[in-house]
Amino acid sequence: MKGNVLIIEDEPDLARLIRMYLEDDGISTRICADAEEALKEVQRGNYDLVTLDINLPGMDGFEFIQQFRREKDIPVIIVSARQSDEDVILGLGIGADEFVTKPFSPKVLTARVRALLRRMRSAGSGKDSILFGPFRLDPEAFILWQGKTRVPLSLKEFEILYYLAGSAGKALKPDTIFENVWGNRYGDTTIVAVYIQRIRKKIERDHRNPEYIQTVHGMGYRFNPDTIPVGNSE
Ligand code: CA
């Protein structure tokens, strides 16, 4: 078994199609047609990833992800027919990792699922933890610790923060951050700013006056090297 995916989709034919492709790839799946039911299901089951429709009866996908992110940091791929930019930014800004618009190729979705599962498993192995301020980034487990407390981050938020902290002292353009974290340069790089805002709200004492992720005007961002202890590595 390569992974366990919860498919949240209210169109039965589409849900079955997604299931068929993922299971052909050796991935276990469960289908939920209702977001409230899905919130309960993610507590019960041991899921590695969620695919999420936005237009659902009752609670919609955006509401789902807001509640879900309070508890869980596994990757979420939004699969939606709503393709306006606001929806994309809102969806990613509230903690989704990828966005696939309908109609979509099931092969493309399967490839994205596989890539995210692989990243979850292997990206951190062999990398060092990074300490800054009271925090520790553990790249093996994709966890940000503040002392003994776990700070909830989505996979993308973790990857961006790890990349920034690992490049402490360097001014980085949003394009550079995007290319390194997403692994390509073809997306909408304005999304980087949305993620930085989210991360700041989680780690900064005052997110408008950030101590760790500083803004370099007209350029991008710079992780403050003074917050990282000298000789930091494990
Ligand atoms: Ca739907």
PDB file of C-alpha atoms in Angstrom, residues 18-226:
ATOM      1  CA  ILE A  18     -10.900   9.382  -8.881  1.00  0.00           C
ATOM      2  CA  ARG A  19     -11.025   6.257  -6.725  1.00  0.00           C
ATOM      3  CA  MET A  20     -10.436   3.998  -9.727  1.00  0.00           C
ATOM      4  CA  TYR A  21      -7.332   5.868 -10.852  1.00  0.00           C
ATOM      5  CA  LEU A  22      -5.827   6.114  -7.377  1.00  0.00           C
ATOM      6  CA  GLU A  23      -6.501   2.474  -6.549  1.00  0.00           C
ATOM      7  CA  ASP A  24      -5.016   1.412  -9.882  1.00  0.00           C
ATOM      8  CA  ASP A  25      -1.915   3.114  -8.581  1.00  0.00           C
ATOM      9  CA  GLY A  26      -1.942   1.071  -5.372  1.00  0.00           C
ATOM     10  CA  ILE A  27      -3.398   3.860  -3.200  1.00  0.00           C
ATOM     11  CA  SER A  28      -6.234   3.057  -0.766  1.00  0.00           C
ATOM     12  CA  THR A  29      -9.209   5.399  -0.824  1.00  0.00           C
ATOM     13  CA  ARG A  30     -12.415   6.215   0.947  1.00  0.00           C
ATOM     14  CA  ILE A  31     -15.145   8.473  -0.454  1.00  0.00           C
ATOM     15  CA  CYS A  32     -17.106  11.031   1.569  1.00  0.00           C
ATOM     16  CA  ALA A  33     -19.877  13.008  -0.154  1.00  0.00           C
ATOM     17  CA  ASP A  34     -20.384  15.328   2.786  1.00  0.00           C
ATOM     18  CA  ALA A  35     -17.822  17.656   4.371  1.00  0.00           C
ATOM     19  CA  GLU A  36     -19.161  17.326   7.905  1.00  0.00           C
ATOM     20  CA  GLU A  37     -19.002  13.553   7.653  1.00  0.00           C
ATOM     21  CA  ALA A  38     -15.467  13.910   6.228  1.00  0.00           C
ATOM     22  CA  LEU A  39     -14.335  15.921   9.271  1.00  0.00           C
ATOM     23  CA  LYS A  40     -15.355  12.993  11.459  1.00  0.00           C
ATOM     24  CA  GLU A  41     -13.813  10.477   9.085  1.00  0.00           C
ATOM     25  CA  VAL A  42     -10.350  12.134   9.127  1.00  0.00           C
ATOM     26  CA  GLN A  43     -10.352  11.752  12.908  1.00  0.00           C
ATOM     27  CA  ARG A  44     -11.224   8.062  12.675  1.00  0.00           C
ATOM     28  CA  GLY A  45      -9.022   6.984   9.770  1.00  0.00           C
ATOM     29  CA  ASN A  46      -5.309   7.268   9.221  1.00  0.00           C
ATOM     30  CA  TYR A  47      -5.164   9.350   6.036  1.00  0.00           C
ATOM     31  CA  ASP A  48      -2.090  10.609   4.189  1.00  0.00           C
ATOM     32  CA  LEU A  49      -3.869  13.047   1.882  1.00  0.00           C
ATOM     33  CA  VAL A  50      -7.286  14.555   1.104  1.00  0.00           C
ATOM     34  CA  THR A  51      -8.785  15.498  -2.276  1.00  0.00           C
ATOM     35  CA  LEU A  52     -11.438  18.116  -1.740  1.00  0.00           C
ATOM     36  CA  ASP A  53     -14.323  19.333  -3.892  1.00  0.00           C
ATOM     37  CA  ILE A  54     -15.437  22.910  -3.135  1.00  0.00           C
ATOM     38  CA  ASN A  55     -19.103  22.933  -4.146  1.00  0.00           C
ATOM     39  CA  LEU A  56     -20.622  20.491  -1.681  1.00  0.00           C
ATOM     40  CA  PRO A  57     -24.089  20.337  -0.143  1.00  0.00           C
ATOM     41  CA  GLY A  58     -24.139  21.817   3.365  1.00  0.00           C
ATOM     42  CA  MET A  59     -20.635  22.690   4.519  1.00  0.00           C
ATOM     43  CA  ASP A  60     -18.514  23.650   1.485  1.00  0.00           C
ATOM     44  CA  GLY A  61     -14.878  22.820   0.833  1.00  0.00           C
ATOM     45  CA  PHE A  62     -13.544  26.153   2.076  1.00  0.00           C
ATOM     46  CA  GLU A  63     -15.296  25.735   5.412  1.00  0.00           C
ATOM     47  CA  PHE A  64     -14.048  22.174   5.580  1.00  0.00           C
ATOM     48  CA  ILE A  65     -10.428  23.131   5.115  1.00  0.00           C
ATOM     49  CA  GLN A  66     -10.583  25.884   7.727  1.00  0.00           C
ATOM     50  CA  GLN A  67     -11.819  23.443  10.343  1.00  0.00           C
ATOM     51  CA  PHE A  68      -9.589  20.624   9.138  1.00  0.00           C
ATOM     52  CA  ARG A  69      -6.414  22.739   9.345  1.00  0.00           C
ATOM     53  CA  ARG A  70      -6.959  23.412  13.035  1.00  0.00           C
ATOM     54  CA  GLU A  71      -6.223  19.741  13.653  1.00  0.00           C
ATOM     55  CA  LYS A  72      -4.444  18.192  10.679  1.00  0.00           C
ATOM     56  CA  ASP A  73      -1.475  19.045   8.515  1.00  0.00           C
ATOM     57  CA  ILE A  74      -1.664  16.325   5.854  1.00  0.00           C
ATOM     58  CA  PRO A  75      -1.763  17.599   2.238  1.00  0.00           C
ATOM     59  CA  VAL A  76      -5.024  18.753   0.675  1.00  0.00           C
ATOM     60  CA  ILE A  77      -5.594  18.930  -3.083  1.00  0.00           C
ATOM     61  CA  ILE A  78      -8.595  21.063  -4.015  1.00  0.00           C
ATOM     62  CA  VAL A  79     -10.425  19.657  -7.048  1.00  0.00           C
ATOM     63  CA  SER A  80     -12.890  22.302  -8.145  1.00  0.00           C
ATOM     64  CA  ALA A  81     -14.835  23.692 -11.082  1.00  0.00           C
ATOM     65  CA  ARG A  82     -14.529  27.177  -9.582  1.00  0.00           C
ATOM     66  CA  GLN A  83     -11.477  28.568 -11.241  1.00  0.00           C
ATOM     67  CA  SER A  84     -11.563  32.271 -10.524  1.00  0.00           C
ATOM     68  CA  ASP A  85      -8.305  33.586  -9.117  1.00  0.00           C
ATOM     69  CA  GLU A  86      -9.956  34.532  -5.848  1.00  0.00           C
ATOM     70  CA  ASP A  87     -10.963  30.964  -5.327  1.00  0.00           C
ATOM     71  CA  VAL A  88      -7.476  29.732  -6.066  1.00  0.00           C
ATOM     72  CA  ILE A  89      -5.869  32.221  -3.708  1.00  0.00           C
ATOM     73  CA  LEU A  90      -8.485  31.705  -1.025  1.00  0.00           C
ATOM     74  CA  GLY A  91      -8.123  27.957  -1.360  1.00  0.00           C
ATOM     75  CA  LEU A  92      -4.366  27.961  -1.180  1.00  0.00           C
ATOM     76  CA  GLY A  93      -4.274  30.801   1.337  1.00  0.00           C
ATOM     77  CA  ILE A  94      -6.334  28.841   3.827  1.00  0.00           C
ATOM     78  CA  GLY A  95      -4.087  25.842   3.703  1.00  0.00           C
ATOM     79  CA  ALA A  96      -4.522  23.724   0.563  1.00  0.00           C
ATOM     80  CA  ASP A  97      -1.374  22.363  -1.049  1.00  0.00           C
ATOM     81  CA  GLU A  98      -2.502  22.068  -4.670  1.00  0.00           C
ATOM     82  CA  PHE A  99      -5.422  23.174  -6.807  1.00  0.00           C
ATOM     83  CA  VAL A 100      -6.740  21.123  -9.745  1.00  0.00           C
ATOM     84  CA  THR A 101      -9.544  22.631 -11.849  1.00  0.00           C
ATOM     85  CA  LYS A 102     -12.405  20.623 -13.339  1.00  0.00           C
ATOM     86  CA  PRO A 103     -12.604  19.223 -15.898  1.00  0.00           C
ATOM     87  CA  PHE A 104      -9.293  17.549 -15.144  1.00  0.00           C
ATOM     88  CA  SER A 105      -7.361  14.568 -16.323  1.00  0.00           C
ATOM     89  CA  PRO A 106      -7.517  11.798 -13.699  1.00  0.00           C
ATOM     90  CA  LYS A 107      -3.950  10.964 -14.679  1.00  0.00           C
ATOM     91  CA  VAL A 108      -2.811  14.471 -13.755  1.00  0.00           C
ATOM     92  CA  LEU A 109      -4.606  14.276 -10.422  1.00  0.00           C
ATOM     93  CA  THR A 110      -3.081  10.875  -9.721  1.00  0.00           C
ATOM     94  CA  ALA A 111       0.377  12.216 -10.551  1.00  0.00           C
ATOM     95  CA  ARG A 112      -0.114  15.136  -8.145  1.00  0.00           C
ATOM     96  CA  VAL A 113      -1.302  12.793  -5.401  1.00  0.00           C
ATOM     97  CA  ARG A 114       1.666  10.518  -5.964  1.00  0.00           C
ATOM     98  CA  ALA A 115       4.111  13.455  -5.969  1.00  0.00           C
ATOM     99  CA  LEU A 116       2.740  14.833  -2.695  1.00  0.00           C
ATOM    100  CA  LEU A 117       2.810  11.414  -1.017  1.00  0.00           C
ATOM    101  CA  ARG A 118       6.383  10.910  -2.175  1.00  0.00           C
ATOM    102  CA  ARG A 119       7.411  14.332  -0.903  1.00  0.00           C
ATOM    103  CA  MET A 120       5.825  13.599   2.465  1.00  0.00           C
ATOM    104  CA  ARG A 121       7.840  10.389   2.749  1.00  0.00           C
ATOM    105  CA  SER A 122      11.218  11.264   1.340  1.00  0.00           C
ATOM    106  CA  ALA A 123      11.759  15.001   1.179  1.00  0.00           C
ATOM    107  CA  GLY A 124      12.962  15.288   4.732  1.00  0.00           C
ATOM    108  CA  SER A 125      15.163  12.252   5.011  1.00  0.00           C
ATOM    109  CA  GLY A 126      18.785  13.138   5.511  1.00  0.00           C
ATOM    110  CA  LYS A 127      18.042  16.833   6.054  1.00  0.00           C
ATOM    111  CA  ASP A 128      18.965  18.595   9.279  1.00  0.00           C
ATOM    112  CA  SER A 129      16.614  20.211  11.727  1.00  0.00           C
ATOM    113  CA  ILE A 130      16.815  24.001  11.796  1.00  0.00           C
ATOM    114  CA  LEU A 131      16.565  25.945  15.039  1.00  0.00           C
ATOM    115  CA  PHE A 132      15.474  29.571  15.251  1.00  0.00           C
ATOM    116  CA  GLY A 133      14.206  31.573  18.216  1.00  0.00           C
ATOM    117  CA  PRO A 134      12.176  29.131  20.343  1.00  0.00           C
ATOM    118  CA  PHE A 135      11.391  26.986  17.258  1.00  0.00           C
ATOM    119  CA  ARG A 136      12.709  23.805  15.692  1.00  0.00           C
ATOM    120  CA  LEU A 137      11.878  22.685  12.142  1.00  0.00           C
ATOM    121  CA  ASP A 138      11.980  18.900  11.845  1.00  0.00           C
ATOM    122  CA  PRO A 139      12.166  18.029   8.128  1.00  0.00           C
ATOM    123  CA  GLU A 140      11.867  14.270   8.698  1.00  0.00           C
ATOM    124  CA  ALA A 141       8.413  14.631  10.235  1.00  0.00           C
ATOM    125  CA  PHE A 142       7.438  17.989   8.631  1.00  0.00           C
ATOM    126  CA  ILE A 143       6.785  19.375  12.092  1.00  0.00           C
ATOM    127  CA  LEU A 144       7.479  22.814  13.515  1.00  0.00           C
ATOM    128  CA  TRP A 145       8.031  22.644  17.257  1.00  0.00           C
ATOM    129  CA  GLN A 146       7.846  25.565  19.624  1.00  0.00           C
ATOM    130  CA  GLY A 147       9.426  24.012  22.682  1.00  0.00           C
ATOM    131  CA  LYS A 148       7.320  20.881  23.185  1.00  0.00           C
ATOM    132  CA  THR A 149       4.287  22.287  21.367  1.00  0.00           C
ATOM    133  CA  ARG A 150       3.581  21.465  17.743  1.00  0.00           C
ATOM    134  CA  VAL A 151       2.733  24.491  15.583  1.00  0.00           C
ATOM    135  CA  PRO A 152       0.216  23.421  12.911  1.00  0.00           C
ATOM    136  CA  LEU A 153       1.545  24.081   9.399  1.00  0.00           C
ATOM    137  CA  SER A 154       0.393  22.764   6.034  1.00  0.00           C
ATOM    138  CA  LEU A 155       2.990  20.895   3.987  1.00  0.00           C
ATOM    139  CA  LYS A 156       3.545  23.931   1.736  1.00  0.00           C
ATOM    140  CA  GLU A 157       3.885  26.279   4.705  1.00  0.00           C
ATOM    141  CA  PHE A 158       6.453  23.943   6.192  1.00  0.00           C
ATOM    142  CA  GLU A 159       8.402  23.709   2.929  1.00  0.00           C
ATOM    143  CA  ILE A 160       8.469  27.482   2.468  1.00  0.00           C
ATOM    144  CA  LEU A 161       9.564  28.109   6.046  1.00  0.00           C
ATOM    145  CA  TYR A 162      12.240  25.397   5.841  1.00  0.00           C
ATOM    146  CA  TYR A 163      13.551  26.852   2.595  1.00  0.00           C
ATOM    147  CA  LEU A 164      13.640  30.410   4.001  1.00  0.00           C
ATOM    148  CA  ALA A 165      15.262  29.419   7.301  1.00  0.00           C
ATOM    149  CA  GLY A 166      17.747  27.238   5.410  1.00  0.00           C
ATOM    150  CA  SER A 167      18.703  30.286   3.320  1.00  0.00           C
ATOM    151  CA  ALA A 168      18.843  32.666   6.320  1.00  0.00           C
ATOM    152  CA  GLY A 169      20.471  36.002   5.552  1.00  0.00           C
ATOM    153  CA  LYS A 170      19.781  35.847   1.808  1.00  0.00           C
ATOM    154  CA  ALA A 171      17.207  38.120   0.182  1.00  0.00           C
ATOM    155  CA  LEU A 172      14.928  35.892  -1.899  1.00  0.00           C
ATOM    156  CA  LYS A 173      12.518  36.907  -4.639  1.00  0.00           C
ATOM    157  CA  PRO A 174       9.024  35.381  -4.568  1.00  0.00           C
ATOM    158  CA  ASP A 175       9.875  33.757  -7.943  1.00  0.00           C
ATOM    159  CA  THR A 176      12.924  32.066  -6.435  1.00  0.00           C
ATOM    160  CA  ILE A 177      10.933  30.823  -3.449  1.00  0.00           C
ATOM    161  CA  PHE A 178       8.217  29.529  -5.766  1.00  0.00           C
ATOM    162  CA  GLU A 179      10.671  27.744  -8.032  1.00  0.00           C
ATOM    163  CA  ASN A 180      12.403  26.039  -5.122  1.00  0.00           C
ATOM    164  CA  VAL A 181       9.331  25.022  -3.168  1.00  0.00           C
ATOM    165  CA  TRP A 182       6.934  24.136  -5.989  1.00  0.00           C
ATOM    166  CA  GLY A 183       9.665  22.688  -8.159  1.00  0.00           C
ATOM    167  CA  ASN A 184       8.606  24.643 -11.257  1.00  0.00           C
ATOM    168  CA  ARG A 185       8.355  28.237 -12.402  1.00  0.00           C
ATOM    169  CA  TYR A 186       5.060  28.205 -14.225  1.00  0.00           C
ATOM    170  CA  GLY A 187       2.629  29.014 -11.453  1.00  0.00           C
ATOM    171  CA  ASP A 188       1.224  32.219 -10.041  1.00  0.00           C
ATOM    172  CA  THR A 189       4.053  33.399  -7.809  1.00  0.00           C
ATOM    173  CA  THR A 190       1.856  35.990  -6.034  1.00  0.00           C
ATOM    174  CA  ILE A 191       0.672  33.032  -3.982  1.00  0.00           C
ATOM    175  CA  VAL A 192       4.008  33.158  -2.132  1.00  0.00           C
ATOM    176  CA  ALA A 193       2.908  36.374  -0.376  1.00  0.00           C
ATOM    177  CA  VAL A 194      -0.302  34.678   0.776  1.00  0.00           C
ATOM    178  CA  TYR A 195       1.685  31.835   2.314  1.00  0.00           C
ATOM    179  CA  ILE A 196       4.205  34.176   3.953  1.00  0.00           C
ATOM    180  CA  GLN A 197       1.329  36.032   5.633  1.00  0.00           C
ATOM    181  CA  ARG A 198      -0.061  32.759   6.953  1.00  0.00           C
ATOM    182  CA  ILE A 199       3.307  31.595   8.246  1.00  0.00           C
ATOM    183  CA  ARG A 200       3.997  34.945   9.925  1.00  0.00           C
ATOM    184  CA  LYS A 201       0.702  34.751  11.793  1.00  0.00           C
ATOM    185  CA  LYS A 202       1.863  31.424  13.225  1.00  0.00           C
ATOM    186  CA  ILE A 203       5.448  32.269  14.214  1.00  0.00           C
ATOM    187  CA  GLU A 204       5.759  36.020  14.662  1.00  0.00           C
ATOM    188  CA  ARG A 205       4.885  37.816  17.882  1.00  0.00           C
ATOM    189  CA  ASP A 206       3.601  40.697  15.713  1.00  0.00           C
ATOM    190  CA  HIS A 207       3.024  39.638  12.118  1.00  0.00           C
ATOM    191  CA  ARG A 208       2.978  43.259  10.947  1.00  0.00           C
ATOM    192  CA  ASN A 209       6.422  43.806  12.418  1.00  0.00           C
ATOM    193  CA  PRO A 210       8.085  40.464  11.735  1.00  0.00           C
ATOM    194  CA  GLU A 211      11.189  39.341  13.545  1.00  0.00           C
ATOM    195  CA  TYR A 212      11.896  36.160  11.548  1.00  0.00           C
ATOM    196  CA  ILE A 213      10.620  36.561   7.983  1.00  0.00           C
ATOM    197  CA  GLN A 214      11.527  40.113   7.056  1.00  0.00           C
ATOM    198  CA  THR A 215      10.344  41.964   3.966  1.00  0.00           C
ATOM    199  CA  VAL A 216      13.055  43.292   1.668  1.00  0.00           C
ATOM    200  CA  HIS A 217      11.297  46.139  -0.104  1.00  0.00           C
ATOM    201  CA  GLY A 218      11.105  45.839  -3.858  1.00  0.00           C
ATOM    202  CA  MET A 219      12.813  42.462  -3.649  1.00  0.00           C
ATOM    203  CA  GLY A 220      11.147  39.816  -1.533  1.00  0.00           C
ATOM    204  CA  TYR A 221      11.927  38.209   1.790  1.00  0.00           C
ATOM    205  CA  ARG A 222      14.883  37.504   4.021  1.00  0.00           C
ATOM    206  CA  PHE A 223      14.983  35.156   6.982  1.00  0.00           C
ATOM    207  CA  ASN A 224      16.697  36.924   9.884  1.00  0.00           C
ATOM    208  CA  PRO A 225      19.993  35.040  10.446  1.00  0.00           C
ATOM    209  CA  ASP A 226      20.395  36.516  13.959  1.00  0.00           C
TER     210      ASP A 226
END
